[in-house]
Short mmCIF file of C-alpha atoms in Angstrom, two decimals:
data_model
loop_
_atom_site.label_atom_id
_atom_site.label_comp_id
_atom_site.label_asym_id
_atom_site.label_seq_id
_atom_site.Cartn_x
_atom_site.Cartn_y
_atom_site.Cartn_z
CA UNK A 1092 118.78 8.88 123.56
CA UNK A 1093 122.22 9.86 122.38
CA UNK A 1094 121.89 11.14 118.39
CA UNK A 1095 124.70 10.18 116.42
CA UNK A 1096 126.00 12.73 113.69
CA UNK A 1097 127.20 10.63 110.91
CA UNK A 1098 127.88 13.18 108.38
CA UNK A 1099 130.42 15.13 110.25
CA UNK A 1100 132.89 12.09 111.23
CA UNK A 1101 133.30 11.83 107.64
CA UNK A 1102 134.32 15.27 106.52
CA UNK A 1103 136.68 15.70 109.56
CA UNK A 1104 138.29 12.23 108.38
CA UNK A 1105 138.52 13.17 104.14
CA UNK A 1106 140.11 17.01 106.15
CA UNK A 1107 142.57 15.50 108.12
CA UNK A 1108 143.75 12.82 105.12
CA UNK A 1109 143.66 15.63 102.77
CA UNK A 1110 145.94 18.48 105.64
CA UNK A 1111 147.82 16.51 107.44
CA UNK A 1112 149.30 13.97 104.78
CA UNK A 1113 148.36 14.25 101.12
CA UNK A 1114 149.04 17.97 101.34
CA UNK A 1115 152.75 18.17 102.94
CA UNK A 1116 153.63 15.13 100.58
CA UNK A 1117 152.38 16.99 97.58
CA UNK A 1118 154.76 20.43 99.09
CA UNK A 1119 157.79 18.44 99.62
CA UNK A 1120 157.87 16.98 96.10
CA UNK A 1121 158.16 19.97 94.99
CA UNK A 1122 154.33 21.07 94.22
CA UNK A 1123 151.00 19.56 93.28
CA UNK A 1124 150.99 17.44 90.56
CA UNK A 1125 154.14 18.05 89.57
CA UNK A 1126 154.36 14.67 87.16
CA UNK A 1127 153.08 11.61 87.05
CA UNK A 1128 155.95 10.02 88.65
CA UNK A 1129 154.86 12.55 91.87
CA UNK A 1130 151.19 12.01 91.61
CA UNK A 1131 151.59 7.76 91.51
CA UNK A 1132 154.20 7.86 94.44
CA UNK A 1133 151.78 10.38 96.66
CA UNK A 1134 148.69 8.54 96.17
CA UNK A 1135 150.14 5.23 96.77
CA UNK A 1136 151.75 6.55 99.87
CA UNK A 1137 148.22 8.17 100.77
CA UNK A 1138 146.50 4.47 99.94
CA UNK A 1139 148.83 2.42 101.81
CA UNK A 1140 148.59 4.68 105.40
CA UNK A 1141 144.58 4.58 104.58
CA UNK A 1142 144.45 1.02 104.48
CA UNK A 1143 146.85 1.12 107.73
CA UNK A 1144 144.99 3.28 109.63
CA UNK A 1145 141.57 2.60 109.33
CA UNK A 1146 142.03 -1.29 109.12
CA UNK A 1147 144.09 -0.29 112.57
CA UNK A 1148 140.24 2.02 113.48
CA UNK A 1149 137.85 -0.57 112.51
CA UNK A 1150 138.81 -3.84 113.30
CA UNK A 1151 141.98 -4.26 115.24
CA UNK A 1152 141.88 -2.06 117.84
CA UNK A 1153 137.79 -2.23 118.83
CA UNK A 1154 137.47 -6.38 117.90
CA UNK A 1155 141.13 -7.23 119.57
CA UNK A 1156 142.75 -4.07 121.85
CA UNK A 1157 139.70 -2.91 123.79
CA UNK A 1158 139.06 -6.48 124.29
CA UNK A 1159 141.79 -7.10 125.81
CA UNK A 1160 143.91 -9.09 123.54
CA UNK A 1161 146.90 -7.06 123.22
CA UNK A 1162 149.28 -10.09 122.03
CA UNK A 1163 146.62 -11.14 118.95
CA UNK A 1164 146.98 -6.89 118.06
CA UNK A 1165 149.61 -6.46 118.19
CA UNK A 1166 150.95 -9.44 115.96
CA UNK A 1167 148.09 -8.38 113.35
CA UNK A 1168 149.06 -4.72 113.39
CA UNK A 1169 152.92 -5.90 112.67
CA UNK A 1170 152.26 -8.37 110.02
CA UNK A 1171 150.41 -5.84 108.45
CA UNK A 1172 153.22 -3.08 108.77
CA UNK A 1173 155.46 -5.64 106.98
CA UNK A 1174 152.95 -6.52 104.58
CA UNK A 1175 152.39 -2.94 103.83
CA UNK A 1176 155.94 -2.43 103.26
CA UNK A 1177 156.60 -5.15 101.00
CA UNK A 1178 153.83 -3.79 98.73
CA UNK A 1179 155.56 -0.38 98.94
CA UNK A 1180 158.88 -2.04 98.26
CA UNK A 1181 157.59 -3.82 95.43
CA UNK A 1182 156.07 -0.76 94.08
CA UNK A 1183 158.70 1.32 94.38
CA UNK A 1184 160.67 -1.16 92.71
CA UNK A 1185 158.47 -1.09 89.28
CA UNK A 1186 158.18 2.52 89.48
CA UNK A 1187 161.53 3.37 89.28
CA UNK A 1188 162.65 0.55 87.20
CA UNK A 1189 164.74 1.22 83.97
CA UNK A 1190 161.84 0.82 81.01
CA UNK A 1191 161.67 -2.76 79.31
CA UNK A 1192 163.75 -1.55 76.07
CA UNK A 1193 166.74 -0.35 78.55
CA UNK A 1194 166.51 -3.80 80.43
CA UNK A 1195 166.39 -5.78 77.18
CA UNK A 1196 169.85 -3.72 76.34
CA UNK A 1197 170.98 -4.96 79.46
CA UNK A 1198 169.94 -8.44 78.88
CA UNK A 1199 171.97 -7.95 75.61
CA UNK A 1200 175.10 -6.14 76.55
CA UNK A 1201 174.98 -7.22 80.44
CA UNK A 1202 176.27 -3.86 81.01
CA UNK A 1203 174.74 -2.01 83.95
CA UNK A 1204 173.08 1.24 82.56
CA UNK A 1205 173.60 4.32 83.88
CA UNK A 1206 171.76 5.34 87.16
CA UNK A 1207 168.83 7.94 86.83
CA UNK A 1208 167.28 7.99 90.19
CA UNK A 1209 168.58 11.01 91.47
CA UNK A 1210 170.37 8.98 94.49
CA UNK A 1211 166.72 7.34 95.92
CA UNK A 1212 168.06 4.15 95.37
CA UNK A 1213 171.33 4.96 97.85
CA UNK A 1214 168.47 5.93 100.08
CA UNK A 1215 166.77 3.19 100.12
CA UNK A 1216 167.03 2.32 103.84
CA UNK A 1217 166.33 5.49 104.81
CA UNK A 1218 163.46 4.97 102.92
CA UNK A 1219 162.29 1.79 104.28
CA UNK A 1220 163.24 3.47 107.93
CA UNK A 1221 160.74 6.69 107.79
CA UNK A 1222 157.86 4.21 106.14
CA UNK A 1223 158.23 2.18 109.53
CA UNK A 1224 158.62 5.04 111.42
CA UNK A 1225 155.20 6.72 109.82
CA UNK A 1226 153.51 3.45 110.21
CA UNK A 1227 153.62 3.18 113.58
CA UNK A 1228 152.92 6.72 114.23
CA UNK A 1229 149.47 6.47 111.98
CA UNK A 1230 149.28 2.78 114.01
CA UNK A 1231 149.48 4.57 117.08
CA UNK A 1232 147.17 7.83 115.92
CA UNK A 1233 144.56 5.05 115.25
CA UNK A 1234 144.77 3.77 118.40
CA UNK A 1235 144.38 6.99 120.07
CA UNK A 1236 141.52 7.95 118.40
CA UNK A 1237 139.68 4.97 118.96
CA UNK A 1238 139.78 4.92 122.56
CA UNK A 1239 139.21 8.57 122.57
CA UNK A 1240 135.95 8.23 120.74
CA UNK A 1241 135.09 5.60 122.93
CA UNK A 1242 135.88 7.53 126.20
CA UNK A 1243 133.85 10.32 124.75
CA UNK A 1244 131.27 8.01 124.02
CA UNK A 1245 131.00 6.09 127.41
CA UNK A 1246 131.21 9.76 128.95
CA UNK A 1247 128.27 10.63 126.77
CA UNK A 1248 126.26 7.62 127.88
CA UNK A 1249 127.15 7.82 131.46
CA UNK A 1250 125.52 11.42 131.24
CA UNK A 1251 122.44 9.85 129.42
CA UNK A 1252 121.99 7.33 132.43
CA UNK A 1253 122.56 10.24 134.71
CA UNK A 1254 119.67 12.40 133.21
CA UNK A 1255 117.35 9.44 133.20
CA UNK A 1256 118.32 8.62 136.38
CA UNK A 1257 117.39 12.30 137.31
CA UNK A 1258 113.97 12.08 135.29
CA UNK A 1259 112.81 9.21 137.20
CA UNK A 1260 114.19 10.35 140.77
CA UNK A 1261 112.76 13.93 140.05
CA UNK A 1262 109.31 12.31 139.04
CA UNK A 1263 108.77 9.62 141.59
CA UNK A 1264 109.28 12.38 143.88
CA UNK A 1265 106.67 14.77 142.58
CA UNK A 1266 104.22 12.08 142.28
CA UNK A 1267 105.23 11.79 146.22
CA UNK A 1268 104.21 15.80 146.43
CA UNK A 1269 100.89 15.46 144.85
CA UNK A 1270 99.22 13.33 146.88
CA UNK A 1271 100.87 14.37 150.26
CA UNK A 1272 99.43 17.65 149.21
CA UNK A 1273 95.71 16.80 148.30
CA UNK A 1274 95.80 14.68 151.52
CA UNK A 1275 96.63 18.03 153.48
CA UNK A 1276 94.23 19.66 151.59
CA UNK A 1277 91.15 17.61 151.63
CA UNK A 1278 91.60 17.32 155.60
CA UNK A 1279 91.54 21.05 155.63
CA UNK A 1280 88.68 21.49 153.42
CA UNK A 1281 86.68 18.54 155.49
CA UNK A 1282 87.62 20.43 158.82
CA UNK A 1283 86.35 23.52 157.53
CA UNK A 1284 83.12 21.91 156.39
CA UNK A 1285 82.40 21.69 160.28
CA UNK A 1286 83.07 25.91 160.09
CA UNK A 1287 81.21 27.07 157.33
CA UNK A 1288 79.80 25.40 154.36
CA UNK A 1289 79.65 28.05 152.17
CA UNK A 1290 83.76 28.27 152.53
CA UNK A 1291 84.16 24.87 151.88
CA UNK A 1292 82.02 24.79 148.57
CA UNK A 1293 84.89 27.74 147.86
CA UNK A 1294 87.63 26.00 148.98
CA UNK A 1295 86.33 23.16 146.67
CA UNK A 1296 85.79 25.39 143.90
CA UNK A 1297 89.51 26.55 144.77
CA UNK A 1298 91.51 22.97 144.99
CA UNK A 1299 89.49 21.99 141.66
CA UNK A 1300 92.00 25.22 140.01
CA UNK A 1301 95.18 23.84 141.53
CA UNK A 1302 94.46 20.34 140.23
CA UNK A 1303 94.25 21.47 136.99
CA UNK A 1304 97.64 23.33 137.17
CA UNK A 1305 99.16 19.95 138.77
CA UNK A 1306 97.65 17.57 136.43
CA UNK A 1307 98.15 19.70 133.52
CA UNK A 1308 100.46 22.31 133.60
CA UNK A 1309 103.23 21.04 136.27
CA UNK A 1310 103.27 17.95 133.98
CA UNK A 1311 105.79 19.58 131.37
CA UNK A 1312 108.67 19.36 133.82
CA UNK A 1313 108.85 22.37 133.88
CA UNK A 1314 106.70 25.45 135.04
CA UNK A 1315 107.16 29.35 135.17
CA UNK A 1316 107.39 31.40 138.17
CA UNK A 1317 104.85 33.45 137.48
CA UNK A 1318 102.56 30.35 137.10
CA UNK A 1319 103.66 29.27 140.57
CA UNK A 1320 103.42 32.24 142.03
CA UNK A 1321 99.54 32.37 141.08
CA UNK A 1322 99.66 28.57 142.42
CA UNK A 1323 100.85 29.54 146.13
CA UNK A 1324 98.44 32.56 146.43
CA UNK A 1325 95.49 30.56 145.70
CA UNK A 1326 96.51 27.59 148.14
CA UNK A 1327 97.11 30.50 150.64
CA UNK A 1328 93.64 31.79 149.94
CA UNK A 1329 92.33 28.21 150.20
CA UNK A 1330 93.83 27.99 153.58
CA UNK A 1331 92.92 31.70 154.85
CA UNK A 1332 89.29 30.11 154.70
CA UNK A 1333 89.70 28.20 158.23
CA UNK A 1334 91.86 31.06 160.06
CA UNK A 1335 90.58 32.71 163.15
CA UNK A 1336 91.43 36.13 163.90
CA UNK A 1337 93.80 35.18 166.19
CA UNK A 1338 96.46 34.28 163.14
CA UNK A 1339 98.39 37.07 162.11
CA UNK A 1340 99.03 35.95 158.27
CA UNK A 1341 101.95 38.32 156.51
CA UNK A 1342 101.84 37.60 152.12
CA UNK A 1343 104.64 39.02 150.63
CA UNK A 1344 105.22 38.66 146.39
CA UNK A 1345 106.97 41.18 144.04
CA UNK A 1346 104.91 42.56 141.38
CA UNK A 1347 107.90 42.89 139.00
CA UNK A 1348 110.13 40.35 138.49
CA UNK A 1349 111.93 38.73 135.61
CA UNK A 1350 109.94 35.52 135.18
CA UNK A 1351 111.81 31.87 134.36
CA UNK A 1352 111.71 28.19 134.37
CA UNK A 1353 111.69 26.06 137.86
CA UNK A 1354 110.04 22.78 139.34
CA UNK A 1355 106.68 22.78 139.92
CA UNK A 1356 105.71 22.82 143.80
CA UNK A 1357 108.78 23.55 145.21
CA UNK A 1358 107.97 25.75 147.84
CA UNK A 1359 104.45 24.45 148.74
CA UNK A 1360 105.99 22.11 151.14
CA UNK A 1361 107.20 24.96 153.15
CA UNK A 1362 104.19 27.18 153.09
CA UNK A 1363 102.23 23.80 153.79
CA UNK A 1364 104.30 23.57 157.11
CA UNK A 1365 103.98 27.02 157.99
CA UNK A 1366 99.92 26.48 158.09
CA UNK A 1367 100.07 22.98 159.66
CA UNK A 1368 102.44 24.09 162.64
CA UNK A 1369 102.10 27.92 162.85
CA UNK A 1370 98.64 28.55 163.76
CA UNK A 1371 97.27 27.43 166.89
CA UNK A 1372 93.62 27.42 168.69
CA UNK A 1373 95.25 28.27 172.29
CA UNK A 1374 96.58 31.71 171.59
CA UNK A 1375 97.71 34.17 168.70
CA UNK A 1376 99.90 32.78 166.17
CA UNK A 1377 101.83 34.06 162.87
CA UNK A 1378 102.42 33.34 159.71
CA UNK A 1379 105.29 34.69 157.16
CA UNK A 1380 105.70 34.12 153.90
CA UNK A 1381 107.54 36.16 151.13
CA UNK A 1382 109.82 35.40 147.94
CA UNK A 1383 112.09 37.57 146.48
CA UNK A 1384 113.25 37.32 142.65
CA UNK A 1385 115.93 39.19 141.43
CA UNK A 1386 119.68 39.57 140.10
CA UNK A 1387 119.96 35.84 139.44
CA UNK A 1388 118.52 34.55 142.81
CA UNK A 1389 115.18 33.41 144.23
CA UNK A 1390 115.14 33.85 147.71
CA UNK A 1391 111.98 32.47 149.22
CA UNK A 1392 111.25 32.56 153.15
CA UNK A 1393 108.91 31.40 155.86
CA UNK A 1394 108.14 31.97 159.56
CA UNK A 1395 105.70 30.63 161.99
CA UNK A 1396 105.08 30.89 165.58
CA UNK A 1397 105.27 27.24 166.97
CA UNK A 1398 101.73 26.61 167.53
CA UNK A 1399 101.65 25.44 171.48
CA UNK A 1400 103.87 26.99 173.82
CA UNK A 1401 107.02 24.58 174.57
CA UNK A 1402 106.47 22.61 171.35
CA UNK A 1403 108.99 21.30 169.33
CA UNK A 1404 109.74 22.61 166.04
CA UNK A 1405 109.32 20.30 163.14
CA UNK A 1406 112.28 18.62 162.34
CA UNK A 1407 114.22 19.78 158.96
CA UNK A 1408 113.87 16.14 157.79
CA UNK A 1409 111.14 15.27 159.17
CA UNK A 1410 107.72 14.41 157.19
CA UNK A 1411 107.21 13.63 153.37
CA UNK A 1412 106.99 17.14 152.57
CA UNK A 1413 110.12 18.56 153.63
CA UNK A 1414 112.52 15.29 153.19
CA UNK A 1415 110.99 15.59 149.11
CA UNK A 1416 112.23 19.05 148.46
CA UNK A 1417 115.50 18.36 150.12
CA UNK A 1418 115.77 15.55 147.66
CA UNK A 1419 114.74 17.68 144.55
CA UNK A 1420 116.55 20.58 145.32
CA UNK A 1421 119.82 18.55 145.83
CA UNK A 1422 118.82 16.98 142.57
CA UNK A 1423 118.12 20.18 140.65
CA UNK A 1424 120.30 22.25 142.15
CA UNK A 1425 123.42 20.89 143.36
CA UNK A 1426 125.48 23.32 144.03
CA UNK A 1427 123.73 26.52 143.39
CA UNK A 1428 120.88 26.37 145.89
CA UNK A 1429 121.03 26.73 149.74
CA UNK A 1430 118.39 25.44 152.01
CA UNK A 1431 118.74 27.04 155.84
CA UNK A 1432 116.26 25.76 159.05
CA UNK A 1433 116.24 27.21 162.04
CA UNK A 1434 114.53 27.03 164.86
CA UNK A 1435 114.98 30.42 167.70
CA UNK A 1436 112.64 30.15 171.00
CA UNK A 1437 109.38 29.95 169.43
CA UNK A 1438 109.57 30.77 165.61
CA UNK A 1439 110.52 28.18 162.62
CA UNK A 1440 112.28 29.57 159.88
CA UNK A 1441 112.58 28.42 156.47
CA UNK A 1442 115.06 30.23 154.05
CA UNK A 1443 115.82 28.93 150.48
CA UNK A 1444 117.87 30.91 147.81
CA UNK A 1445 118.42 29.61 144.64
CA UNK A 1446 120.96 30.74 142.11
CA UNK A 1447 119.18 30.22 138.59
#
């Protein structure tokens, strides 16, 4: 779920009020608080484009313009504007109004007193021109924000979809991996009860280990690569059980290596193919299997003979196993991983770098 900060919103607002308008208003009169007169005419100001712009925020623009009813805004967002400055005209007009002794004199003497507003008054459409000129600029600021939040916001949940999305894809598809693998592995174990009994109470003994780590351990998401590694040596033990001599078997893992987070099971796929199509009964056979971890990179690798002379290779997307950890890794790593089959005369190769 997407966590909503509501604390911060608020201080950026009161900061921006406080920088970008009640500050320069306070400068150009000359300093802060210089008199009353000042203070009255800067918070009023500072009121008026409040009410403006977040009555332009909160209600018109998300109940009316991202709904689509642009004509109903934008008649709202004027009225208001002239609303506004009719209050600021009326204001104005008290403020700087001669005091009630001076307009009784001029009720008595009908003389017109002397003028002591500086020239404002001979500026008064100028006046009335920058307040509609500011009010559509903090109109249109609210605007902007608004459907920049809610751009950010979609983007946000669009992302959120994406990772659940990924969660479910990412554990459908393990859940495919698990039982494709104790399939394989129970058939092995059952074949070699035929061999020797006393290996397949091992081997037993053996797949009882890895269930634990899948059940338990390869539930977090996440597992380490040391963890793994232990993981693939004992299913290559478990499988060196029903080899005959004839099966050249090549284990190669570094004994250093910086350890880190991946998927669970990634590579048992491959090495699951190696064993299913590189050993045969008919003649002498190989298997190949190394990983590499350093300066970023995993590189992991197998190679098997084909098991019967003139066989076909097994296709790149061809059984659960293999089709699954295209799908995770293009899921995982999109981007930063690269997954290269081949097939040469009578060897299968299997080559996977990742870029962590």
């Amino acid at each position: 779920m997407i966590r909503k900060r509501k604390g911060l919103p608020v201080i950026l607002h009161l900061t921006g009020w406080i920088i970008l308008f009640i500050l320069p208003q306070f400068l150009i009169s000359g300093g802060l608080f210089k008199d009353e007169r000042t203070t009255r005419i800067v918070l009023f100001n500072t009121l008026v484009f409040v009410i403006l712009f977040y009555t332009n925020y909160l209600w018109l623009v998300p109940k009316l313009a991202q709904k689509g009813r642009w004509l109903a805004f934008l008649v709202l967002a004027a009225s208001l504007i002239v609303f506004l400055g009719w209050a600021s005209g009326k204001f104005y007009e008290n403020l700087f109004a001669p005091p009630r002794e001076v307009r009784e004199q001029i009720a008595q003497t009908e003389q017109r007193p002397p003028r002591d507003d500086h020239g404002r008054r001979r500026g008064g459409g100028i006046a009335l021109y920058n307040f509609f000129i500011t009010s559509f600029l903090v109109s249109g600021f609210a605007v902007g924000i608004r459907y920049a939040e809610s751009a950010v916001r979609k983007e946000e949940e669009i992302k959120e979809l994406e990772r659940e999305k990924l969660n479910s894809e990412l554990a459908l598809l393990k859940n495919q991996v698990s039982p494709h693998f104790f399939f394989n592995t129970l058939n092995n174990i059952y074949a070699l009860i035929e061999i020797n009994r006393e290996d397949a109470r091992e081997a037993v003994l053996s797949l009882s280990k890895m269930m634990r780590y899948m059940l338990y351990e390869s539930e977090q998401g996440n597992t380490r690569l040391s963890h793994e590694i232990e993981f693939m040596k004992g299913y290559i033990d478990l499988m060196k059980l029903r080899l005959s001599d004839r099966v050249r078997l090549t284990v190669s893992f570094p004994e250093e290596y910086e350890d880190q987070d991946l998927p669970p099971l990634l590579f048992i796929p491959f090495i699951e193919n190696a064993f299913k199509h590189g050993v045969s009964n008919m003649g002498n056979s190989f298997i190949d299997i190394a990983l590499r971890a350093e300066d970023g990179e995993i590189t992991f690798l197998t190679a098997n003979s084909i098991s019967r002379p003139g066989a076909e290779a097994p296709r790149p997307a061809s059984g659960i196993g293999l089709d699954n950890v295209r799908k995770r890794l293009s899921l995982l790593y999109p981007g930063r991983h690269e997954l290269r089959i081949s097939d040469q005369e009578s060897i299968f190769t299997v080559v996977l770098t990742i870029r962590t």
